[in-house]
XYZ file of C-alpha atoms in Angstrom:
540
model
C 2.039 -17.232 26.261
C -0.310 -19.949 26.949
C -3.588 -20.011 28.740
C -4.576 -22.940 30.816
C -8.146 -23.207 32.150
C -9.344 -25.221 34.934
C -12.889 -26.488 34.464
C -15.365 -26.892 37.199
C -17.063 -30.248 37.596
C -19.965 -29.287 40.037
C -23.479 -28.353 39.270
C -24.458 -26.823 35.805
C -24.837 -23.519 37.425
C -21.948 -21.044 37.760
C -20.034 -21.612 40.911
C -19.256 -18.740 43.197
C -16.025 -16.895 42.800
C -13.027 -18.713 44.046
C -12.008 -17.752 47.706
C -8.524 -17.676 48.986
C -8.250 -21.324 49.580
C -9.205 -22.121 46.009
C -6.497 -19.524 44.930
C -3.831 -21.082 47.092
C -4.749 -24.463 45.805
C -4.342 -23.420 42.258
C -0.998 -21.779 43.081
C 0.126 -25.084 44.629
C -0.773 -26.771 41.436
C 1.345 -24.231 39.465
C 4.255 -24.896 41.899
C 3.915 -28.624 41.054
C 4.107 -27.940 37.415
C 7.488 -26.007 38.070
C 8.755 -28.929 40.042
C 8.000 -31.533 37.497
C 9.538 -29.464 34.782
C 12.824 -29.153 36.709
C 12.769 -32.870 37.276
C 12.817 -33.326 33.396
C 15.912 -31.221 32.909
C 18.005 -34.233 32.442
C 16.300 -35.305 29.290
C 15.014 -32.110 27.768
C 17.977 -29.698 28.572
C 17.157 -26.660 30.642
C 13.974 -24.846 30.871
C 12.147 -22.137 32.834
C 8.426 -21.950 33.503
C 6.572 -19.151 35.307
C 3.100 -19.819 36.465
C 0.812 -16.850 37.351
C -2.541 -17.633 38.921
C -5.095 -15.232 38.048
C -8.326 -15.443 40.162
C -10.528 -12.577 38.970
C -13.500 -11.806 41.182
C -16.635 -12.860 39.344
C -14.614 -14.995 36.925
C -17.096 -17.852 37.125
C -15.822 -21.342 37.371
C -12.491 -20.739 35.594
C -9.138 -19.751 36.863
C -6.527 -18.904 34.147
C -3.000 -19.826 34.421
C -0.694 -18.047 32.069
C 2.332 -20.010 31.123
C 5.345 -18.326 29.663
C 8.061 -20.853 28.660
C 11.550 -20.362 27.074
C 13.519 -23.566 26.393
C 16.929 -24.213 25.501
C 18.456 -27.306 24.113
C 21.077 -29.229 26.250
C 24.563 -30.420 25.371
C 23.138 -33.384 23.631
C 20.816 -31.267 21.662
C 22.630 -31.435 18.369
C 19.493 -31.637 16.353
C 17.619 -28.901 14.577
C 15.179 -28.543 17.383
C 17.943 -28.260 19.955
C 19.416 -25.452 17.526
C 16.229 -23.622 17.622
C 15.961 -24.000 21.468
C 19.429 -22.336 21.856
C 18.307 -19.201 19.482
C 15.132 -18.755 21.505
C 17.156 -18.970 24.762
C 19.395 -16.564 23.395
C 16.782 -14.076 22.450
C 15.020 -14.544 25.777
C 18.220 -13.415 27.629
C 19.074 -16.904 29.086
C 22.190 -17.003 27.049
C 24.680 -14.390 26.234
C 24.094 -12.714 22.930
C 26.846 -12.889 20.370
C 28.923 -9.566 19.881
C 27.328 -7.038 17.765
C 30.076 -7.234 15.297
C 29.293 -10.752 14.609
C 25.526 -10.084 14.254
C 26.226 -7.456 11.855
C 28.441 -9.736 9.756
C 25.532 -12.320 9.707
C 23.342 -9.640 7.927
C 26.150 -8.312 5.552
C 25.890 -9.110 1.744
C 22.593 -8.036 0.340
C 23.625 -4.374 0.024
C 26.776 -5.372 -2.131
C 24.739 -7.662 -4.460
C 22.114 -4.950 -5.191
C 24.857 -2.416 -5.695
C 26.157 -4.164 -8.628
C 23.287 -2.437 -10.644
C 24.865 1.142 -9.968
C 27.976 -0.009 -11.885
C 26.522 -1.374 -14.968
C 27.693 -0.422 -18.525
C 24.880 2.045 -18.865
C 25.892 3.858 -15.790
C 29.486 3.727 -16.925
C 28.741 5.404 -20.050
C 26.439 7.929 -18.543
C 29.186 8.965 -16.259
C 31.862 9.085 -19.017
C 29.858 11.337 -21.051
C 28.961 13.535 -18.002
C 32.561 13.906 -17.480
C 33.574 14.708 -20.887
C 30.842 17.294 -21.267
C 30.698 19.010 -18.058
C 33.972 18.160 -16.190
C 33.132 17.856 -12.597
C 30.004 19.767 -12.372
C 27.469 17.154 -12.087
C 29.035 15.268 -9.424
C 26.571 16.654 -6.977
C 23.721 14.911 -8.876
C 25.575 11.390 -8.013
C 25.847 12.471 -4.333
C 22.173 13.361 -3.927
C 21.134 10.538 -6.140
C 22.753 7.870 -3.947
C 21.259 9.380 -0.633
C 17.798 8.977 -2.468
C 18.812 5.409 -3.518
C 19.990 4.376 -0.002
C 16.441 5.647 1.321
C 14.367 3.631 -1.138
C 16.685 0.505 -0.968
C 16.370 0.697 2.845
C 12.490 0.871 2.588
C 12.552 -2.244 0.444
C 14.859 -4.176 2.858
C 12.533 -2.981 5.752
C 9.345 -4.039 3.917
C 10.807 -7.679 3.628
C 11.804 -7.800 7.283
C 8.456 -6.578 8.648
C 6.061 -8.473 6.250
C 8.063 -11.614 5.758
C 7.383 -11.238 2.076
C 9.132 -9.642 -0.851
C 7.727 -6.645 -2.912
C 6.823 -9.117 -5.697
C 4.705 -11.230 -3.404
C 2.912 -8.252 -1.949
C 2.038 -7.056 -5.407
C 0.762 -10.516 -6.380
C -1.624 -10.581 -3.266
C -2.760 -7.024 -3.580
C -3.571 -6.444 -7.327
C -6.218 -7.893 -9.449
C -5.201 -10.506 -12.189
C -5.205 -8.154 -15.230
C -3.007 -5.585 -13.408
C -0.683 -8.226 -12.332
C -0.174 -9.480 -15.845
C 0.352 -6.055 -17.320
C 3.036 -5.176 -14.641
C 4.654 -8.610 -15.410
C 4.962 -7.811 -19.146
C 6.206 -4.392 -18.350
C 8.772 -5.400 -16.069
C 9.994 -8.269 -18.223
C 10.711 -5.557 -21.025
C 12.491 -3.471 -18.248
C 14.826 -6.165 -17.157
C 15.721 -7.396 -20.824
C 16.658 -3.623 -21.415
C 18.802 -3.711 -18.321
C 20.556 -6.938 -19.235
C 21.464 -6.101 -22.920
C 23.932 -3.617 -21.934
C 25.669 -5.911 -19.529
C 26.038 -8.565 -22.218
C 27.262 -6.015 -24.891
C 29.686 -4.428 -22.359
C 31.214 -7.843 -21.438
C 31.554 -8.815 -25.125
C 33.151 -5.438 -25.728
C 35.708 -5.966 -22.910
C 36.596 -9.410 -24.009
C 37.289 -7.828 -27.524
C 39.596 -5.237 -25.993
C 41.318 -7.484 -23.568
C 41.780 -10.738 -25.536
C 40.715 -9.574 -29.128
C 37.787 -12.163 -29.006
C 35.229 -11.642 -31.742
C 32.118 -9.724 -30.441
C 29.930 -12.651 -30.952
C 32.260 -14.885 -29.145
C 32.216 -12.485 -26.039
C 28.280 -12.712 -26.092
C 28.428 -16.534 -25.856
C 31.278 -16.504 -23.092
C 29.091 -13.951 -21.220
C 26.175 -16.077 -21.288
C 27.863 -19.232 -20.305
C 29.747 -17.473 -17.486
C 26.604 -15.932 -16.054
C 24.975 -19.339 -15.976
C 27.921 -20.888 -14.338
C 27.980 -18.128 -11.752
C 24.100 -18.337 -11.058
C 24.739 -22.055 -10.242
C 26.462 -20.844 -7.002
C 23.113 -20.109 -5.483
C 22.745 -23.846 -5.128
C 25.110 -23.430 -2.324
C 23.491 -20.557 -0.615
C 22.950 -16.903 -1.410
C 26.229 -15.881 0.481
C 28.226 -17.471 -2.365
C 26.391 -15.006 -4.828
C 26.864 -12.042 -2.533
C 30.593 -12.837 -2.278
C 30.871 -12.734 -6.148
C 29.165 -9.334 -5.947
C 31.747 -8.118 -3.501
C 34.641 -9.271 -5.831
C 33.087 -7.541 -8.811
C 32.810 -4.245 -6.933
C 36.277 -4.266 -5.508
C 37.628 -5.218 -8.911
C 35.992 -2.431 -10.607
C 36.942 -0.024 -7.727
C 40.803 -1.104 -7.754
C 40.956 -0.646 -11.660
C 39.207 2.724 -11.791
C 41.156 4.014 -8.885
C 44.403 3.195 -10.692
C 43.245 5.053 -13.721
C 42.073 8.079 -11.419
C 45.643 8.236 -10.063
C 47.112 8.252 -13.486
C 44.696 11.186 -14.681
C 45.442 13.004 -11.270
C 42.488 15.254 -11.059
C 42.495 18.305 -8.648
C 40.790 16.632 -5.513
C 39.823 19.929 -4.004
C 37.651 20.674 -7.088
C 36.245 17.357 -7.324
C 35.100 17.365 -3.616
C 33.801 20.964 -3.988
C 31.501 19.667 -7.001
C 30.082 16.870 -5.093
C 28.194 19.312 -2.579
C 27.708 22.473 -4.756
C 24.821 22.048 -7.168
C 25.473 23.729 -10.583
C 23.800 23.429 -14.067
C 25.773 25.274 -16.414
C 26.457 24.717 -20.144
C 24.326 23.188 -23.024
C 22.165 20.292 -22.178
C 23.332 20.388 -18.360
C 19.772 19.895 -17.148
C 19.046 16.944 -19.412
C 22.348 15.166 -18.597
C 21.792 15.571 -14.982
C 18.203 13.934 -15.382
C 20.005 11.319 -17.393
C 22.772 10.706 -14.564
C 20.122 10.591 -11.903
C 17.686 8.415 -13.632
C 20.611 5.687 -14.442
C 20.774 5.351 -10.610
C 17.144 4.382 -10.161
C 17.119 0.586 -10.881
C 13.499 -0.812 -10.395
C 14.312 -4.532 -10.250
C 16.716 -3.731 -7.344
C 13.793 -2.884 -5.156
C 12.352 -6.368 -5.661
C 15.813 -8.094 -5.314
C 16.643 -6.206 -2.045
C 13.335 -7.031 -0.479
C 13.739 -10.825 -1.333
C 17.434 -11.051 -0.376
C 16.894 -10.017 3.362
C 14.461 -13.001 3.512
C 17.565 -15.323 3.351
C 18.499 -14.172 6.797
C 16.715 -15.177 10.040
C 13.541 -13.105 10.472
C 13.344 -11.180 13.557
C 10.591 -12.076 15.967
C 10.185 -8.940 17.986
C 9.985 -5.119 17.490
C 13.440 -4.641 19.144
C 14.871 -7.399 16.620
C 13.200 -5.647 13.618
C 14.931 -2.422 14.727
C 18.337 -3.982 14.942
C 17.939 -5.899 11.869
C 16.782 -2.921 9.980
C 19.930 -0.881 11.282
C 22.383 -3.686 10.327
C 20.984 -3.817 6.776
C 21.061 0.147 6.570
C 24.711 0.181 7.644
C 25.852 -2.448 5.251
C 23.892 -0.912 2.400
C 25.259 2.551 3.125
C 28.803 1.248 2.972
C 28.413 -0.525 -0.261
C 26.674 2.357 -1.905
C 29.184 4.639 -0.620
C 31.901 2.493 -2.334
C 29.846 2.491 -5.469
C 29.565 6.304 -5.340
C 33.291 6.653 -5.184
C 33.665 4.506 -8.077
C 31.122 6.611 -10.160
C 32.885 9.731 -8.947
C 36.278 8.285 -10.329
C 34.631 7.579 -13.577
C 33.329 11.160 -14.034
C 36.756 12.752 -12.824
C 38.856 10.580 -15.264
C 37.173 11.692 -18.518
C 36.541 15.183 -17.022
C 40.081 15.664 -16.359
C 41.450 14.412 -19.563
C 39.030 16.157 -21.741
C 39.500 19.509 -19.819
C 43.133 19.258 -20.044
C 43.611 18.328 -23.642
C 41.261 21.040 -25.365
C 44.158 21.902 -27.800
C 44.322 18.347 -29.333
C 41.878 17.832 -31.995
C 41.634 14.080 -32.007
C 41.082 14.190 -28.224
C 38.413 17.008 -28.712
C 36.556 14.953 -31.307
C 36.677 11.781 -29.203
C 35.321 13.698 -25.931
C 32.419 14.936 -28.113
C 30.856 11.658 -28.496
C 32.435 9.501 -25.940
C 31.295 5.869 -25.778
C 32.463 2.717 -24.075
C 34.604 1.760 -27.105
C 36.120 5.106 -27.732
C 36.977 5.518 -24.048
C 39.587 2.771 -24.385
C 41.130 4.573 -27.296
C 41.169 7.931 -25.286
C 42.729 6.313 -22.325
C 45.365 4.489 -24.490
C 46.442 7.914 -26.384
C 46.497 9.868 -23.101
C 47.480 7.625 -20.177
C 49.110 4.791 -21.983
C 48.119 1.244 -23.083
C 48.204 -0.215 -19.522
C 45.418 2.385 -18.614
C 43.389 1.095 -21.477
C 43.747 -2.564 -20.367
C 42.774 -1.603 -16.825
C 39.671 -0.018 -17.988
C 38.849 -3.160 -20.144
C 39.172 -5.200 -16.937
C 36.847 -2.827 -15.194
C 34.346 -3.036 -17.968
C 34.480 -6.864 -17.967
C 33.424 -6.723 -14.291
C 30.897 -4.156 -15.018
C 29.237 -6.121 -17.751
C 29.410 -9.376 -16.113
C 28.112 -8.209 -12.883
C 25.196 -6.471 -14.612
C 24.337 -9.719 -16.416
C 24.573 -11.671 -13.299
C 22.533 -9.328 -11.147
C 19.633 -8.948 -13.696
C 19.576 -12.577 -14.187
C 19.380 -13.197 -10.656
C 16.592 -10.776 -10.354
C 14.824 -12.486 -13.200
C 14.088 -15.448 -11.268
C 11.951 -13.562 -8.820
C 10.169 -12.045 -11.913
C 9.362 -15.601 -13.439
C 8.261 -16.738 -9.820
C 5.656 -14.062 -9.472
C 4.127 -10.928 -10.572
C 6.579 -7.768 -10.442
C 6.130 -4.049 -11.514
C 7.848 -1.999 -13.993
C 10.545 0.781 -14.004
C 10.630 3.552 -11.544
C 6.947 4.509 -10.968
C 5.505 0.955 -11.114
C 8.225 -0.457 -8.749
C 8.541 2.695 -6.499
C 4.771 3.341 -5.985
C 4.087 -0.194 -4.738
C 6.984 -0.067 -2.372
C 5.904 3.230 -0.883
C 2.220 1.979 -0.657
C 3.246 -1.106 1.371
C 5.915 0.871 3.309
C 2.985 3.473 4.264
C 0.830 0.751 5.283
C 3.503 -0.733 7.526
C 4.277 2.508 9.029
C 0.644 2.681 10.508
C 1.297 -0.256 12.744
C 2.275 0.542 16.232
C 5.899 -0.556 16.404
C 6.901 0.586 13.243
C 5.548 4.074 13.133
C 9.084 5.458 13.386
C 9.274 5.102 9.581
C 6.407 7.408 9.033
C 8.468 10.540 8.377
C 10.994 8.803 6.003
C 8.195 7.448 3.855
C 6.377 10.849 3.732
C 9.691 12.423 2.492
C 10.184 9.725 -0.006
C 6.713 9.950 -1.284
C 7.543 13.828 -1.911
C 10.786 13.160 -3.654
C 9.383 10.357 -5.722
C 6.537 12.553 -6.897
C 8.802 15.371 -8.056
C 11.095 12.747 -9.861
C 8.291 11.043 -11.530
C 6.847 14.501 -12.670
C 10.171 15.519 -14.051
C 10.520 12.180 -15.897
C 7.150 12.412 -17.425
C 7.491 16.182 -18.302
C 11.104 15.422 -19.772
C 9.579 12.491 -21.871
C 6.717 14.298 -23.064
C 8.499 17.490 -24.195
C 11.131 15.623 -25.800
C 8.667 13.531 -27.902
C 6.761 16.706 -28.876
C 9.897 18.560 -29.766
C 11.082 15.707 -31.934
C 7.783 15.445 -33.611
C 7.713 19.037 -34.439
C 11.020 19.235 -35.887
C 10.837 15.871 -37.640
C 11.210 15.679 -41.291
C 9.075 12.439 -41.502
C 5.994 12.505 -43.621
C 2.877 13.805 -42.019
C 1.043 10.525 -42.105
C 3.839 8.740 -40.476
C 3.922 11.607 -37.921
C 0.232 11.221 -37.423
C 0.563 7.387 -37.014
C 3.370 7.709 -34.265
C 1.317 10.256 -32.567
C -1.815 7.910 -32.477
C 0.250 5.358 -30.927
C 2.368 7.315 -28.398
C -0.276 9.686 -26.885
C -2.675 6.924 -26.025
C 0.211 5.026 -24.434
C 1.281 7.877 -22.378
C -2.425 8.413 -21.258
C -2.644 4.782 -20.387
C 0.728 5.106 -18.484
C -0.356 8.146 -16.335
C -3.716 6.330 -15.602
C -2.131 3.085 -14.461
C 0.203 5.216 -12.257
C -2.761 6.902 -10.665
C -4.414 3.769 -10.094
C -1.521 2.355 -8.293
C -1.255 5.547 -6.062
C -5.039 5.467 -5.002
C -5.296 1.744 -4.865
C -5.878 0.614 -1.087
C -3.436 -2.085 0.131
C -3.434 -4.091 3.298
C -0.256 -5.665 4.668
C -0.571 -8.009 7.519
C 2.467 -8.135 9.758
C 3.115 -11.627 11.243
C 5.588 -10.672 14.117
C 4.571 -11.461 17.512
C 4.639 -8.952 20.424
C 6.477 -11.391 22.632
C 8.888 -14.160 21.868
C 7.498 -17.530 23.195
C 8.908 -21.077 22.374
C 8.306 -24.417 24.099
C 7.913 -27.807 23.037
C 6.998 -29.085 26.654
C 3.619 -30.654 27.329
C 2.882 -31.331 30.830
C -0.252 -32.939 32.143
C -1.083 -32.733 35.773
C -4.131 -34.203 37.402
C -5.318 -33.059 40.760
C -7.739 -34.847 42.723
C -10.123 -32.009 43.850
C -13.707 -31.493 43.820
C -13.347 -28.141 42.293
C -10.787 -29.052 39.704
C -10.877 -31.642 36.992
C -7.798 -31.149 35.304
C -4.911 -28.751 34.467
C -3.419 -28.910 30.869
C -0.272 -26.844 30.193
C 0.700 -26.521 26.462
């Protein structure tokens, strides 16, 4: 929307309000603007200009002409500006929009890439141990955990869509320097801790499949990760396609092993929806399964990946874009949920059906990524062990790629650490965006997420504190050493809680750059009118 003012050229004193004749003259001027614009279609493509003359009583010597232009490039407009005109004209309704499924495919990809983090070797081992210790009874933790993951990942994606910046940039702009450097140091440690299992899992898979020494597998993993990361030079979609390949490779391998194990599907489905915590260490194992699903660096990665798409320019487009990313993310996470359920079901079935075999009982009591291969070989055959090795290779390599890909955003700017220090900034910025008119429909979701996050963080802090105190009480360490450890850990926990409280109550401000109307024009028309009341009319 552009505003054009007609300046009075009479005496210095304000002229009287324009009468009907003056208004008619200005309307005639606007009509000439339209005619001249239509005459220029041959060289500029096609265009539409609407002129509205507003002559408000008592408006002094100004008459505002509001111009709303939407231009579309012609057949000869093969340049970048012509393409931009096509997009704007499509948004303005001049050209038919692409089919919904094509617009959805254009947004698909980020959800699959961030889903790799939920199939890393740490998650695989946690699922293997949950199945061997509790059979199918912790499957409900996976189901409700992935619902929570979907909520926070959708908030991360929508934050990037609305603000035009990813979570890391918002942290950089909003927090003081000492806080930013502290968060950066913590998140670096967290990403390294997430990368190491991926590298070790990949090396273990190469050892099981090709009998390559462990150190050789580590070198191959590093080289292949760098090679895959070079694909981002050809566009982020190449990286997203790699993520899809890894996910479907793991799914295919583990579904084959699942069919060989042949668990009772009715019992598996029942435990997906019925919460139960029975047996020794059921509560702590449930917390471990749930916490393995919360991947802090994914919140930063998701909010940045959505920026690789064309950003919406109106509230309606924000709603559509957010819906597309939500559906795509839900589909990817549903597939990953099935893979995690398959892992739990495989070891749950094998360990439950072979309680009379001493070797299997011993293996199931301390199941690891390495011993699982032996377990599958002894029970389901050598082929199942090889298939598991291929799935582990995809798991470890995808983990190394995903964490390394996230690392570039960490080195680019300041990030936050583990669950509370990634989740709290996300919720703070999402709450700020939810106060803005077009986005108030997210207020309820943000409030529910705040409640769930507070409960989860409280459980994590309580679990860590009680575990450490229990270990300290029953430890056989010398008293002096226990005192030194206590002196280090307790202040750290106090600082951890204080930093978390600071992030919760720190006021943030997010500016939303989205316009309320879509306006595009590169037309500049100058019309000079010979009139004693009007000097010039300039349309921009």
